mmCIF file of C-alpha atoms in Angstrom:
data_model
loop_
_atom_site.group_PDB
_atom_site.id
_atom_site.type_symbol
_atom_site.label_atom_id
_atom_site.label_comp_id
_atom_site.label_asym_id
_atom_site.label_seq_id
_atom_site.Cartn_x
_atom_site.Cartn_y
_atom_site.Cartn_z
ATOM 1 C CA UNK D 91 -60.811 -75.402 -88.081
ATOM 2 C CA UNK D 92 -60.251 -71.967 -86.585
ATOM 3 C CA UNK D 93 -63.385 -72.390 -84.442
ATOM 4 C CA UNK D 94 -62.105 -75.748 -83.212
ATOM 5 C CA UNK D 95 -58.773 -74.182 -82.174
ATOM 6 C CA UNK D 96 -60.674 -71.445 -80.314
ATOM 7 C CA UNK D 97 -62.825 -74.089 -78.558
ATOM 8 C CA UNK D 98 -59.708 -76.103 -77.568
ATOM 9 C CA UNK D 99 -58.128 -72.944 -76.183
ATOM 10 C CA UNK D 100 -61.277 -72.109 -74.199
ATOM 11 C CA UNK D 101 -61.595 -75.643 -72.807
ATOM 12 C CA UNK D 102 -57.947 -75.683 -71.809
ATOM 13 C CA UNK D 103 -58.291 -72.287 -70.145
ATOM 14 C CA UNK D 104 -61.375 -73.472 -68.252
ATOM 15 C CA UNK D 105 -59.628 -76.654 -67.117
ATOM 16 C CA UNK D 106 -56.519 -74.751 -66.032
ATOM 17 C CA UNK D 107 -58.558 -72.172 -64.152
ATOM 18 C CA UNK D 108 -60.463 -74.933 -62.394
ATOM 19 C CA UNK D 109 -57.294 -76.746 -61.430
ATOM 20 C CA UNK D 110 -55.749 -73.506 -60.196
ATOM 21 C CA UNK D 111 -58.776 -72.934 -57.970
ATOM 22 C CA UNK D 112 -58.571 -76.507 -56.716
ATOM 23 C CA UNK D 113 -54.856 -76.092 -56.076
ATOM 24 C CA UNK D 114 -55.465 -72.932 -54.101
ATOM 25 C CA UNK D 115 -58.186 -74.703 -52.160
ATOM 26 C CA UNK D 116 -55.688 -77.441 -51.344
ATOM 27 C CA UNK D 117 -53.144 -74.877 -50.165
ATOM 28 C CA UNK D 118 -55.525 -73.671 -47.492
ATOM 29 C CA UNK D 119 -56.351 -77.180 -46.336
ATOM 30 C CA UNK D 120 -53.316 -77.820 -44.259
ATOM 31 C CA UNK D 121 -49.615 -77.626 -44.419
ATOM 32 C CA UNK D 122 -48.885 -78.647 -40.907
ATOM 33 C CA UNK D 123 -46.198 -81.241 -41.261
ATOM 34 C CA UNK D 124 -44.455 -83.028 -38.460
ATOM 35 C CA UNK D 125 -42.851 -81.121 -35.588
ATOM 36 C CA UNK D 126 -39.800 -80.480 -37.772
ATOM 37 C CA UNK D 127 -41.970 -79.487 -40.750
ATOM 38 C CA UNK D 128 -41.382 -82.800 -42.535
ATOM 39 C CA UNK D 129 -44.179 -84.783 -44.118
ATOM 40 C CA UNK D 130 -42.805 -88.271 -44.323
ATOM 41 C CA UNK D 131 -39.886 -88.217 -46.749
ATOM 42 C CA UNK D 132 -41.028 -91.101 -48.922
ATOM 43 C CA UNK D 133 -41.346 -93.811 -46.294
ATOM 44 C CA UNK D 134 -44.378 -95.988 -45.707
ATOM 45 C CA UNK D 135 -46.685 -94.189 -43.281
ATOM 46 C CA UNK D 136 -47.914 -95.624 -40.035
ATOM 47 C CA UNK D 137 -51.630 -96.389 -39.665
ATOM 48 C CA UNK D 138 -51.591 -94.211 -36.531
ATOM 49 C CA UNK D 139 -50.461 -91.170 -38.516
ATOM 50 C CA UNK D 140 -52.335 -88.043 -37.428
ATOM 51 C CA UNK D 141 -54.859 -86.383 -39.704
ATOM 52 C CA UNK D 142 -52.672 -83.241 -39.704
ATOM 53 C CA UNK D 143 -49.571 -85.145 -40.850
ATOM 54 C CA UNK D 144 -51.506 -87.037 -43.519
ATOM 55 C CA UNK D 145 -53.121 -83.814 -44.732
ATOM 56 C CA UNK D 146 -49.697 -82.180 -44.926
ATOM 57 C CA UNK D 147 -48.452 -84.944 -47.232
ATOM 58 C CA UNK D 148 -51.441 -84.531 -49.537
ATOM 59 C CA UNK D 149 -51.288 -80.736 -49.359
ATOM 60 C CA UNK D 150 -47.608 -80.750 -50.369
ATOM 61 C CA UNK D 151 -48.497 -82.981 -53.319
ATOM 62 C CA UNK D 152 -51.353 -80.705 -54.383
ATOM 63 C CA UNK D 153 -49.137 -77.623 -54.137
ATOM 64 C CA UNK D 154 -46.455 -79.292 -56.275
ATOM 65 C CA UNK D 155 -49.075 -80.351 -58.831
ATOM 66 C CA UNK D 156 -50.567 -76.851 -58.922
ATOM 67 C CA UNK D 157 -47.128 -75.418 -59.663
ATOM 68 C CA UNK D 158 -46.960 -77.642 -62.764
ATOM 69 C CA UNK D 159 -49.971 -75.788 -64.165
ATOM 70 C CA UNK D 160 -48.263 -72.410 -63.985
ATOM 71 C CA UNK D 161 -46.182 -73.291 -67.039
ATOM 72 C CA UNK D 162 -49.090 -74.624 -69.122
ATOM 73 C CA UNK D 163 -50.535 -72.347 -71.786
ATOM 74 C CA UNK D 164 -54.261 -72.116 -72.408
ATOM 75 C CA UNK D 165 -53.401 -72.881 -76.035
ATOM 76 C CA UNK D 166 -51.854 -76.229 -75.106
ATOM 77 C CA UNK D 167 -54.468 -78.842 -74.149
ATOM 78 C CA UNK D 168 -51.866 -81.599 -74.567
ATOM 79 C CA UNK D 169 -49.633 -79.845 -72.042
ATOM 80 C CA UNK D 170 -52.583 -79.499 -69.686
ATOM 81 C CA UNK D 171 -53.317 -83.207 -70.070
ATOM 82 C CA UNK D 172 -49.689 -84.032 -69.276
ATOM 83 C CA UNK D 173 -49.740 -81.844 -66.145
ATOM 84 C CA UNK D 174 -53.032 -83.410 -65.039
ATOM 85 C CA UNK D 175 -51.614 -86.904 -65.540
ATOM 86 C CA UNK D 176 -48.574 -85.928 -63.465
ATOM 87 C CA UNK D 177 -50.899 -84.674 -60.713
ATOM 88 C CA UNK D 178 -52.811 -87.973 -60.710
ATOM 89 C CA UNK D 179 -49.548 -89.919 -60.560
ATOM 90 C CA UNK D 180 -48.226 -87.736 -57.730
ATOM 91 C CA UNK D 181 -51.365 -88.277 -55.672
ATOM 92 C CA UNK D 182 -51.062 -92.016 -56.260
ATOM 93 C CA UNK D 183 -47.440 -91.941 -55.119
ATOM 94 C CA UNK D 184 -48.305 -89.801 -52.084
ATOM 95 C CA UNK D 185 -50.839 -92.399 -50.998
ATOM 96 C CA UNK D 186 -47.938 -94.587 -49.836
ATOM 97 C CA UNK D 187 -47.041 -91.822 -47.359
ATOM 98 C CA UNK D 188 -50.582 -91.504 -46.001
ATOM 99 C CA UNK D 189 -51.309 -93.983 -43.242
ATOM 100 C CA UNK D 190 -54.291 -92.191 -41.738
ATOM 101 C CA UNK D 191 -57.347 -94.135 -42.895
ATOM 102 C CA UNK D 192 -59.644 -91.104 -43.078
ATOM 103 C CA UNK D 193 -57.306 -89.120 -45.331
ATOM 104 C CA UNK D 194 -56.277 -92.194 -47.335
ATOM 105 C CA UNK D 195 -59.942 -92.859 -48.142
ATOM 106 C CA UNK D 196 -60.116 -89.541 -50.027
ATOM 107 C CA UNK D 197 -57.110 -90.142 -52.263
ATOM 108 C CA UNK D 198 -58.579 -92.598 -54.803
ATOM 109 C CA UNK D 199 -61.270 -90.077 -55.791
ATOM 110 C CA UNK D 200 -58.705 -87.273 -56.111
ATOM 111 C CA UNK D 201 -56.371 -89.444 -58.185
ATOM 112 C CA UNK D 202 -59.211 -90.709 -60.365
ATOM 113 C CA UNK D 203 -60.547 -87.194 -60.902
ATOM 114 C CA UNK D 204 -57.218 -85.879 -62.124
ATOM 115 C CA UNK D 205 -56.714 -88.950 -64.301
ATOM 116 C CA UNK D 206 -60.165 -88.678 -65.879
ATOM 117 C CA UNK D 207 -59.700 -84.971 -66.579
ATOM 118 C CA UNK D 208 -56.297 -85.770 -68.107
ATOM 119 C CA UNK D 209 -57.939 -88.325 -70.413
ATOM 120 C CA UNK D 210 -60.605 -85.807 -71.418
ATOM 121 C CA UNK D 211 -58.007 -83.089 -72.066
ATOM 122 C CA UNK D 212 -55.998 -85.530 -74.191
ATOM 123 C CA UNK D 213 -59.116 -86.217 -76.246
ATOM 124 C CA UNK D 214 -59.762 -82.483 -76.605
ATOM 125 C CA UNK D 215 -56.145 -81.998 -77.694
ATOM 126 C CA UNK D 216 -56.792 -84.575 -80.416
ATOM 127 C CA UNK D 217 -59.923 -82.724 -81.540
ATOM 128 C CA UNK D 218 -62.620 -84.724 -79.728
ATOM 129 C CA UNK D 219 -64.741 -81.876 -78.394
ATOM 130 C CA UNK D 220 -67.395 -84.305 -77.156
ATOM 131 C CA UNK D 221 -65.199 -84.737 -74.080
ATOM 132 C CA UNK D 222 -65.921 -81.134 -73.038
ATOM 133 C CA UNK D 223 -68.988 -82.281 -71.101
ATOM 134 C CA UNK D 224 -66.849 -84.858 -69.309
ATOM 135 C CA UNK D 225 -64.515 -82.072 -68.173
ATOM 136 C CA UNK D 226 -67.346 -80.232 -66.496
ATOM 137 C CA UNK D 227 -68.885 -83.223 -64.727
ATOM 138 C CA UNK D 228 -65.557 -84.611 -63.547
ATOM 139 C CA UNK D 229 -64.483 -81.119 -62.504
ATOM 140 C CA UNK D 230 -67.545 -80.956 -60.270
ATOM 141 C CA UNK D 231 -66.749 -84.369 -58.791
ATOM 142 C CA UNK D 232 -63.124 -83.348 -58.222
ATOM 143 C CA UNK D 233 -64.269 -80.161 -56.471
ATOM 144 C CA UNK D 234 -66.468 -82.279 -54.187
ATOM 145 C CA UNK D 235 -63.460 -84.472 -53.352
ATOM 146 C CA UNK D 236 -61.386 -81.389 -52.547
ATOM 147 C CA UNK D 237 -64.199 -80.083 -50.352
ATOM 148 C CA UNK D 238 -64.188 -83.361 -48.398
ATOM 149 C CA UNK D 239 -60.403 -83.085 -48.062
ATOM 150 C CA UNK D 240 -60.688 -79.512 -46.769
ATOM 151 C CA UNK D 241 -63.438 -80.399 -44.319
ATOM 152 C CA UNK D 242 -61.392 -83.245 -42.872
ATOM 153 C CA UNK D 243 -58.108 -81.384 -42.798
ATOM 154 C CA UNK D 244 -59.464 -78.130 -41.403
ATOM 155 C CA UNK D 245 -61.491 -79.779 -38.649
#
């Protein structure tokens, strides 16, 4: 049982470190809001929204999600799962503020990645260590989605 607790702690730490890196990657991917610094304010976005404005909406969401992870302990896989689920939900909600088709096309993969990692962390929290492999593969896929986001938003 002690070994299982140690494994849960390690998996949670790995997941949190990965999300922190992804969050930091998101922070560098934009942040240019509208001329007044706003990013939409919750309204439905126009299809002619600029890439920069759409990226700013997503970047703000990623930054807010990353801040949720600061309070999660490596010893708390259930807390990590909850924060990951909140990140997935936030990205889903932000999609209503993204009208730019190129940026909007990236959001389903980001949302799905966070959601899948949340499911895997929930399973780990319940003692199902078989989901550890899922964390790694989905983490790689999520990193690829963030790379696409960065490439689009930094171009």
